[in-house]
Structures are given as C-alpha cells and as structure tokens.
Coordinates of C-alpha atoms in Angstrom, one line a residue:
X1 CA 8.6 -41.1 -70.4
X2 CA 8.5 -44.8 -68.6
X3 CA 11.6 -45.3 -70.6
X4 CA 13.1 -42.7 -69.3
X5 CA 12.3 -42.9 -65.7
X6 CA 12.5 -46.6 -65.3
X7 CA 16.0 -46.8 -63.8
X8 CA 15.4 -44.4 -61.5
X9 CA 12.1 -45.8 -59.7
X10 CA 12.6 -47.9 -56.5
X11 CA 13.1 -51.7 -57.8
X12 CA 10.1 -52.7 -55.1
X13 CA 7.7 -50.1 -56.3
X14 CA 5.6 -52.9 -58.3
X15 CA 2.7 -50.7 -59.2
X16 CA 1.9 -49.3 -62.8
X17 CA 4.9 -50.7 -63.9
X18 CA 6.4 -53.5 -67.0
X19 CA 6.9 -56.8 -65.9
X20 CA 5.6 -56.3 -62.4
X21 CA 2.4 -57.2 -60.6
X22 CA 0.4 -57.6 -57.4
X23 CA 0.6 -60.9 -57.3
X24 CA 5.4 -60.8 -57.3
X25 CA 5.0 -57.7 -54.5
X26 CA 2.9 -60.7 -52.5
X27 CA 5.5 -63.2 -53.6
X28 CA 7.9 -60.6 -52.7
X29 CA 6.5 -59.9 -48.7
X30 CA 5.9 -63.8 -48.3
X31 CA 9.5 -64.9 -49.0
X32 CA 11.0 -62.7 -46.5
X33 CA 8.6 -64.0 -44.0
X34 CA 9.4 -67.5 -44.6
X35 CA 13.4 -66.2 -44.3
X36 CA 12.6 -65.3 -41.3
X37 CA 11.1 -68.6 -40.1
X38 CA 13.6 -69.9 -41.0
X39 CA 15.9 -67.9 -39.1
X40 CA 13.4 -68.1 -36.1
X41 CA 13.0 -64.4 -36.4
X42 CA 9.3 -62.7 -35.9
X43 CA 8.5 -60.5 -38.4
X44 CA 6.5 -57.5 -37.8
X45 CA 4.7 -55.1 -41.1
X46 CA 2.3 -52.3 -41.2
X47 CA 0.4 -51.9 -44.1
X48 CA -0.3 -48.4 -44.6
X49 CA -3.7 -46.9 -46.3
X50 CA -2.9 -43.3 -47.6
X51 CA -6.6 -40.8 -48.0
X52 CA -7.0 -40.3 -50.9
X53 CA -3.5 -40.3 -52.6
X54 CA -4.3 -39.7 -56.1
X55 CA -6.4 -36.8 -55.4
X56 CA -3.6 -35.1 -52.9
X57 CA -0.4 -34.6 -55.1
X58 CA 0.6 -31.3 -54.6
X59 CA 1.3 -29.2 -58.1
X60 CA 4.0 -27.7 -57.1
X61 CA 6.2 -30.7 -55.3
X62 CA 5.6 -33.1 -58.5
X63 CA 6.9 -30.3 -61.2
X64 CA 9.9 -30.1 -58.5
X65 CA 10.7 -33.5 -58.6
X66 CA 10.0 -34.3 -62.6
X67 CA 12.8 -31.4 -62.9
X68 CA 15.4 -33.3 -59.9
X69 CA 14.8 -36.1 -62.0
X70 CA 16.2 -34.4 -64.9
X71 CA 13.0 -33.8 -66.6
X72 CA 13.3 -30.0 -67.6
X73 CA 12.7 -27.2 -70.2
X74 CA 9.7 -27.9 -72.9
X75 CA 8.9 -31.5 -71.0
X76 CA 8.7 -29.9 -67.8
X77 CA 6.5 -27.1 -69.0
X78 CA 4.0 -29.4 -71.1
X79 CA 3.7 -31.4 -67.7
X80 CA 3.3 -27.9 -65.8
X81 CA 0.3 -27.3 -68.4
X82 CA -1.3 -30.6 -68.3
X83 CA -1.4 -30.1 -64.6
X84 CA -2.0 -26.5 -63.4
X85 CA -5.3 -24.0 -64.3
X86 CA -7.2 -27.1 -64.3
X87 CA -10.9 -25.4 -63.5
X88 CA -13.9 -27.7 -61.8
X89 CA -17.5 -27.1 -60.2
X90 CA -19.9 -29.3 -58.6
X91 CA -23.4 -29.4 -60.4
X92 CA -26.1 -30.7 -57.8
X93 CA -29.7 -30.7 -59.1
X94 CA -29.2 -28.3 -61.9
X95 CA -27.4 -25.7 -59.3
X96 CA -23.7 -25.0 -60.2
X97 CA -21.1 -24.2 -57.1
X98 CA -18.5 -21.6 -58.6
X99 CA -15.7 -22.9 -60.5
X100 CA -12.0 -23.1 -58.5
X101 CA -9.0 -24.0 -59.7
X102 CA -7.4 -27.3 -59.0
X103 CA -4.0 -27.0 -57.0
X104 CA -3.7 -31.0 -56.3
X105 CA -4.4 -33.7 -58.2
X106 CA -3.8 -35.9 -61.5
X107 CA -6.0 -36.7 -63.3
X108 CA -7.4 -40.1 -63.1
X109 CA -8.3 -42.1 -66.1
X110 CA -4.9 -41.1 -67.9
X111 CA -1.6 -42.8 -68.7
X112 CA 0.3 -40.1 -67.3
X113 CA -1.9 -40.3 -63.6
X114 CA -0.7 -43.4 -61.8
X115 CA 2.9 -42.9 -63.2
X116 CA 3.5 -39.1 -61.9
X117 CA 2.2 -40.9 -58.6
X118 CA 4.9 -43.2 -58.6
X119 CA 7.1 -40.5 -59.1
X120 CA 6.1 -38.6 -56.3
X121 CA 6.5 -41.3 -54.1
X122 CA 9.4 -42.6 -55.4
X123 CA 11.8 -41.1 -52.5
X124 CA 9.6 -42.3 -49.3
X125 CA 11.9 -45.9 -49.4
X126 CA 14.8 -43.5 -48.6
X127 CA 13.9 -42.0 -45.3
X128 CA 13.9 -45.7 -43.9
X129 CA 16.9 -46.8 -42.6
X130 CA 15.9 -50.2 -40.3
X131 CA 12.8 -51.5 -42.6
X132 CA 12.5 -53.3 -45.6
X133 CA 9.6 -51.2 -47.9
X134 CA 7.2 -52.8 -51.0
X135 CA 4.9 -50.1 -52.8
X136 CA 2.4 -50.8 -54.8
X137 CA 1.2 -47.4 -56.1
X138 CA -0.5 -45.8 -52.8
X139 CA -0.6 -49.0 -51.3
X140 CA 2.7 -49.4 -48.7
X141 CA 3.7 -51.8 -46.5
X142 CA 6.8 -51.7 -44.4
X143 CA 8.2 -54.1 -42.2
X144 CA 11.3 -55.5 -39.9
X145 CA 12.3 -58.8 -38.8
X146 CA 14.3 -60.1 -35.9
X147 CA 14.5 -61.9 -32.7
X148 CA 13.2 -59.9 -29.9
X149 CA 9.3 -58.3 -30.4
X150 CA 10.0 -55.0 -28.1
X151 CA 12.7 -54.2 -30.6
X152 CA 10.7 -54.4 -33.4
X153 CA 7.8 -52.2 -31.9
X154 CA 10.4 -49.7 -31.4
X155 CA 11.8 -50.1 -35.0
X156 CA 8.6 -49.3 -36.9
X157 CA 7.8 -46.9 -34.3
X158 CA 10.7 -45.0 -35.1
X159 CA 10.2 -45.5 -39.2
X160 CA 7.0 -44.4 -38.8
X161 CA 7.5 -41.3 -36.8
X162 CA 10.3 -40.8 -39.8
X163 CA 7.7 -41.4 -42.1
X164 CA 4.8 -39.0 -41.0
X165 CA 7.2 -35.6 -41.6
X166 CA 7.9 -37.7 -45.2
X167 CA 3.7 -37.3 -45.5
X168 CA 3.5 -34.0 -44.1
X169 CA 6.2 -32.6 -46.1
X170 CA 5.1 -33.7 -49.2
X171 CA 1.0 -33.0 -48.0
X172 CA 0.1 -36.5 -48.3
X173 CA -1.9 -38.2 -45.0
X174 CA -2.3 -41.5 -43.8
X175 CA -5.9 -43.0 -42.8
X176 CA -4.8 -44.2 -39.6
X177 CA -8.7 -45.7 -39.4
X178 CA -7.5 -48.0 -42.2
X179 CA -3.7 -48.7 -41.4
X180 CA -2.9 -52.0 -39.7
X181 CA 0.1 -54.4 -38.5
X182 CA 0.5 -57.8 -38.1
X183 CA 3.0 -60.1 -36.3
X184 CA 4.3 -63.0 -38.0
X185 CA 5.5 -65.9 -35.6
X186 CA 5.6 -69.2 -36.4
X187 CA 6.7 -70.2 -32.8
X188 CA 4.1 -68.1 -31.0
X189 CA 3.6 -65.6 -29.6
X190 CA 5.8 -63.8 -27.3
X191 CA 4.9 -63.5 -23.6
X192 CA 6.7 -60.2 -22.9
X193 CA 4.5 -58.3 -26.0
X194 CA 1.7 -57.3 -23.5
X195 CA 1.5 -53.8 -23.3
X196 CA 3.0 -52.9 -26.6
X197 CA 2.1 -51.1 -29.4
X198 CA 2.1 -49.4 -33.0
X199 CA 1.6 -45.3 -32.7
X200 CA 1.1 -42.7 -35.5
X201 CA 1.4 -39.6 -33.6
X202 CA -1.1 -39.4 -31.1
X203 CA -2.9 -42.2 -33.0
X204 CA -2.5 -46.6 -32.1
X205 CA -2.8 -48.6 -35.1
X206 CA -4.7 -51.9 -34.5
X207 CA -3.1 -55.1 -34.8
X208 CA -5.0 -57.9 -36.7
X209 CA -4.6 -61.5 -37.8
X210 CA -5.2 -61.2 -41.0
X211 CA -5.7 -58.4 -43.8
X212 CA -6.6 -57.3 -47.5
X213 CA -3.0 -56.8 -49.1
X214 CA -3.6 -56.1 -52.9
X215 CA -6.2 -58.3 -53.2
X216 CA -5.3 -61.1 -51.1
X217 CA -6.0 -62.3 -47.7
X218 CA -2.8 -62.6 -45.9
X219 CA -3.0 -63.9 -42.2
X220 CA 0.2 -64.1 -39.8
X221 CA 0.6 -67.9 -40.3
X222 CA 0.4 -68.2 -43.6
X223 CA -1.6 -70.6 -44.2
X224 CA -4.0 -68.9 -46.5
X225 CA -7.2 -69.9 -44.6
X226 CA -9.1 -66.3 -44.5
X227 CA -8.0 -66.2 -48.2
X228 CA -9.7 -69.4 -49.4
X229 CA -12.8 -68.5 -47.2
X230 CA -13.3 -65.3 -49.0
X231 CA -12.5 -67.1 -52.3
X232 CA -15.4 -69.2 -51.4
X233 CA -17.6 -66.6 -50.6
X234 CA -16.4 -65.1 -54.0
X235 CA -16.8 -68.5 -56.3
X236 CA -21.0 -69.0 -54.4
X237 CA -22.1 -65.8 -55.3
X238 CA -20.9 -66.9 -59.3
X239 CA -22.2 -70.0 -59.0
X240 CA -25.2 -68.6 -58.6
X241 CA -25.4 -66.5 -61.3
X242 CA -24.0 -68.9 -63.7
X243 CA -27.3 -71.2 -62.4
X244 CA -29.4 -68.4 -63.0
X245 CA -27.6 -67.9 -66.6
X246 CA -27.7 -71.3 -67.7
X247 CA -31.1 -71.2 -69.3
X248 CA -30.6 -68.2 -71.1
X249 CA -27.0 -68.3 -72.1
X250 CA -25.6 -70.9 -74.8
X251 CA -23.0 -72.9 -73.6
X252 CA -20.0 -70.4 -75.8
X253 CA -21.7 -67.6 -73.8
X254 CA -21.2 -69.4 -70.6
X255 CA -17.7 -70.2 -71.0
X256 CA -17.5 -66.6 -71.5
X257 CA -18.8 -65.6 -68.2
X258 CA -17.0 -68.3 -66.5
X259 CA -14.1 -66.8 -67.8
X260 CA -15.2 -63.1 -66.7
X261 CA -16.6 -64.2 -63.0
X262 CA -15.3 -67.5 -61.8
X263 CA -11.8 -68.6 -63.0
X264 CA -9.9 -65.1 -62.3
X265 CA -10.7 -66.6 -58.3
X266 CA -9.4 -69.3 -58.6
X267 CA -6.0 -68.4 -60.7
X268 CA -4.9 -64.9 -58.7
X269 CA -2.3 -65.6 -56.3
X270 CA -2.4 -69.2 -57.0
X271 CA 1.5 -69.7 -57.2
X272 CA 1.7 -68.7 -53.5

C-alpha cells in the first residue's frame, strides 16, 4: 500500500513516511527563511493545530478518495470493512453507555491509521495558490514571504479563508485556541504592521515570538534561544534522576538510561 501510493503524496508531507523526518520538515521551513533574509523579504507562517484529526476522518470521504486514487474493487472493500460497523461503548464504574457505531475515525495504534490520514489530507496543498505548505501528519504550517507585511496579512488571510471551506468540506476543524503565526524579520519590524492581523472566520489568531513546531522551539530570529532554554530545563530534570539512579544503577545500566533520557536532547535538531 505505501508502495503504491508514494508517488502520489505531496513531496512536503514529511509525516509517516520513508526517508523523512521531523527534524528535514524543520530543515525544510528554516531554509526558506534564511532565503528570504537573504532576499531582505519578511516571512510570515501560521502553524495550524487541527482538534482532534485522527479521531475526525469521515468514513465516507476517505473510501472516496482511496477509490480517486485508483484504489478500487476487493482493496477498496477490505478498507471499507476495516473501517465501517466498528461498534464502541464507554464503561464508567461498572455502568456501560449503549453501544453506537463509529462513523469517523481510524484506528490508532495501526499501520494502516497515520497513512489513511495522510491520504486524506493529501489534497489541502492544492487549494493554495500564494503559500508555500509543509505537513507533518495533522501538524500544518503554511507560510508566504515578501517585501511588504500588509501584503502578506492579506495573503494568508486569503489562504486561510480558502482553507477553512477545505476543513469544512472534508469535516475536519481547526483549534483556533491552539493555531498561531509568527513574523520572521531579520531587519525589524515594520512600522506600518500596527493594526494588522491573522483571522479564521470570526476568530484572530495570536501572534507570538516563538512556538513548539514538531518538537522544537522555533523563534522569529532564529537564533534558537527558547529552544536551548527548554533543552535545559529538559537535560536538569535528567540530571537529576540520573543523581538519584547512581547508587542503585551499575554503571552499564546508567549508560542505558543516559541513552533513554539525556542524549536524545541533546542530538534532535542538532544539525540546525
């Protein structure tokens, strides 16, 4: 099945895919920021938090699309089983609610979950005409570069208006509570940006300095300074339980959890 629908994926969809990895859709994001530096451009991205993504893939719309995709016959209809009459109940304190069957979903846990995701977002790069787009399974960030900020604001507005019937047609939703943009600017900022800003319908999207983006802290200069404060924070907390391990730990066992705990903070994202 990945085989199969490897060439037809978007080639910056880095998520639950060969070869790829959080760490080249950071690389990715970074080096058209420094581009535009070095153009003396601003660049301006929102980095977009979908609710519950997984949980939301309509039935229906992802047996459509496996069968656009060429994926028909038997395959299709093993796919439509795997999927559909799925029953579930909640059991609370030995009380059971009555059993429904699931419309929306995959299931999580599986192979086959993150890459019918993938699939079914695999067409939201195409409704953008004037941004640049990196996915990272429901993680998406889009973003625009250029010369003059009010443009810009208008750009993404306009994607993102674009964007919200792309949700609502395909019954996914955007935690607006959770979305965020940042300017990068190496010059500064401009004087003329008072008074702008980022909407989602009725909804204004905050602007921040700095932000989680698949595991790193990016800020809009940079220079990495949020992300080695939180490594910090990260690398004291295993200090002190490798202290606290020390006496009860042989020194092969130690290593071990130095492995586990500490060195993953200090290699991820490293290159950049």
């Amino acid at each position: 099945m990945y085989k199969y629908i490897e060439p037809f994926l978007y080639p910056r969809q880095f998520g639950f895919r060969s070869k790829r990895s959080t760490t080249q859709a950071v690389i990715e994001l970074n080096a058209d920021i420094i581009e535009s530096y070095e153009n003396k451009d601003i660049t301006l991205a929102t980095f977009l938090d979908l609710s519950k993504a997984f949980d939301t893939i309509d039935h229906n719309i992802i047996l459509y699309k496996l069968e656009r995709y060429g994926i028909r016959g038997t395959p299709l209809g093993w796919f439509r089983s795997y999927l559909t009459n799925r029953p579930q109940y909640v059991m609370y304190t030995n009380i059971a609610s009555t059993t429904s069957i699931m419309t929306t979903g995959v299931p999580q846990g599986s192979v086959l979950g993150p890459l019918l995701f993938i699939i079914y977002t695999n067409d939201l790069p195409h409704c953008l005409t004037k941004t640049k787009c990196i996915l990272f399974a429901d993680d998406t960030t889009i973003y625009a570069s250029g010369k003059s900020l009010p443009v810009l604001y208008n750009t993404i507005n306009t994607e993102l208006t674009t964007l919200a019937d792309w949700f609502k047609a395909n019954k996914l939703s955007l935690n607006v509570t959770k979305t965020v943009y940042m300017i990068f600017n190496k010059l500064g900022r401009n004087p003329i940006d008072a008074g702008l800003y980022i909407k989602l319908g009725d909804d204004i999207i905050k602007e921040v300095t700095h932000t989680k983006f698949l595991g790193l802290q990016i800020d809009n200069q940079l220079n990495w300074n949020e992300h080695l404060k939180h490594v910090k924070s990260k690398l004291s907390s295993t200090l002190y339980a490798l202290r606290t391990a020390k006496n009860i730990l042989n020194p092969k066992q130690l290593v071990t959890v130095y492995n586990s705990i500490f060195q993953p903070y200090l290699d991820y994202g490293i290159i950049l």
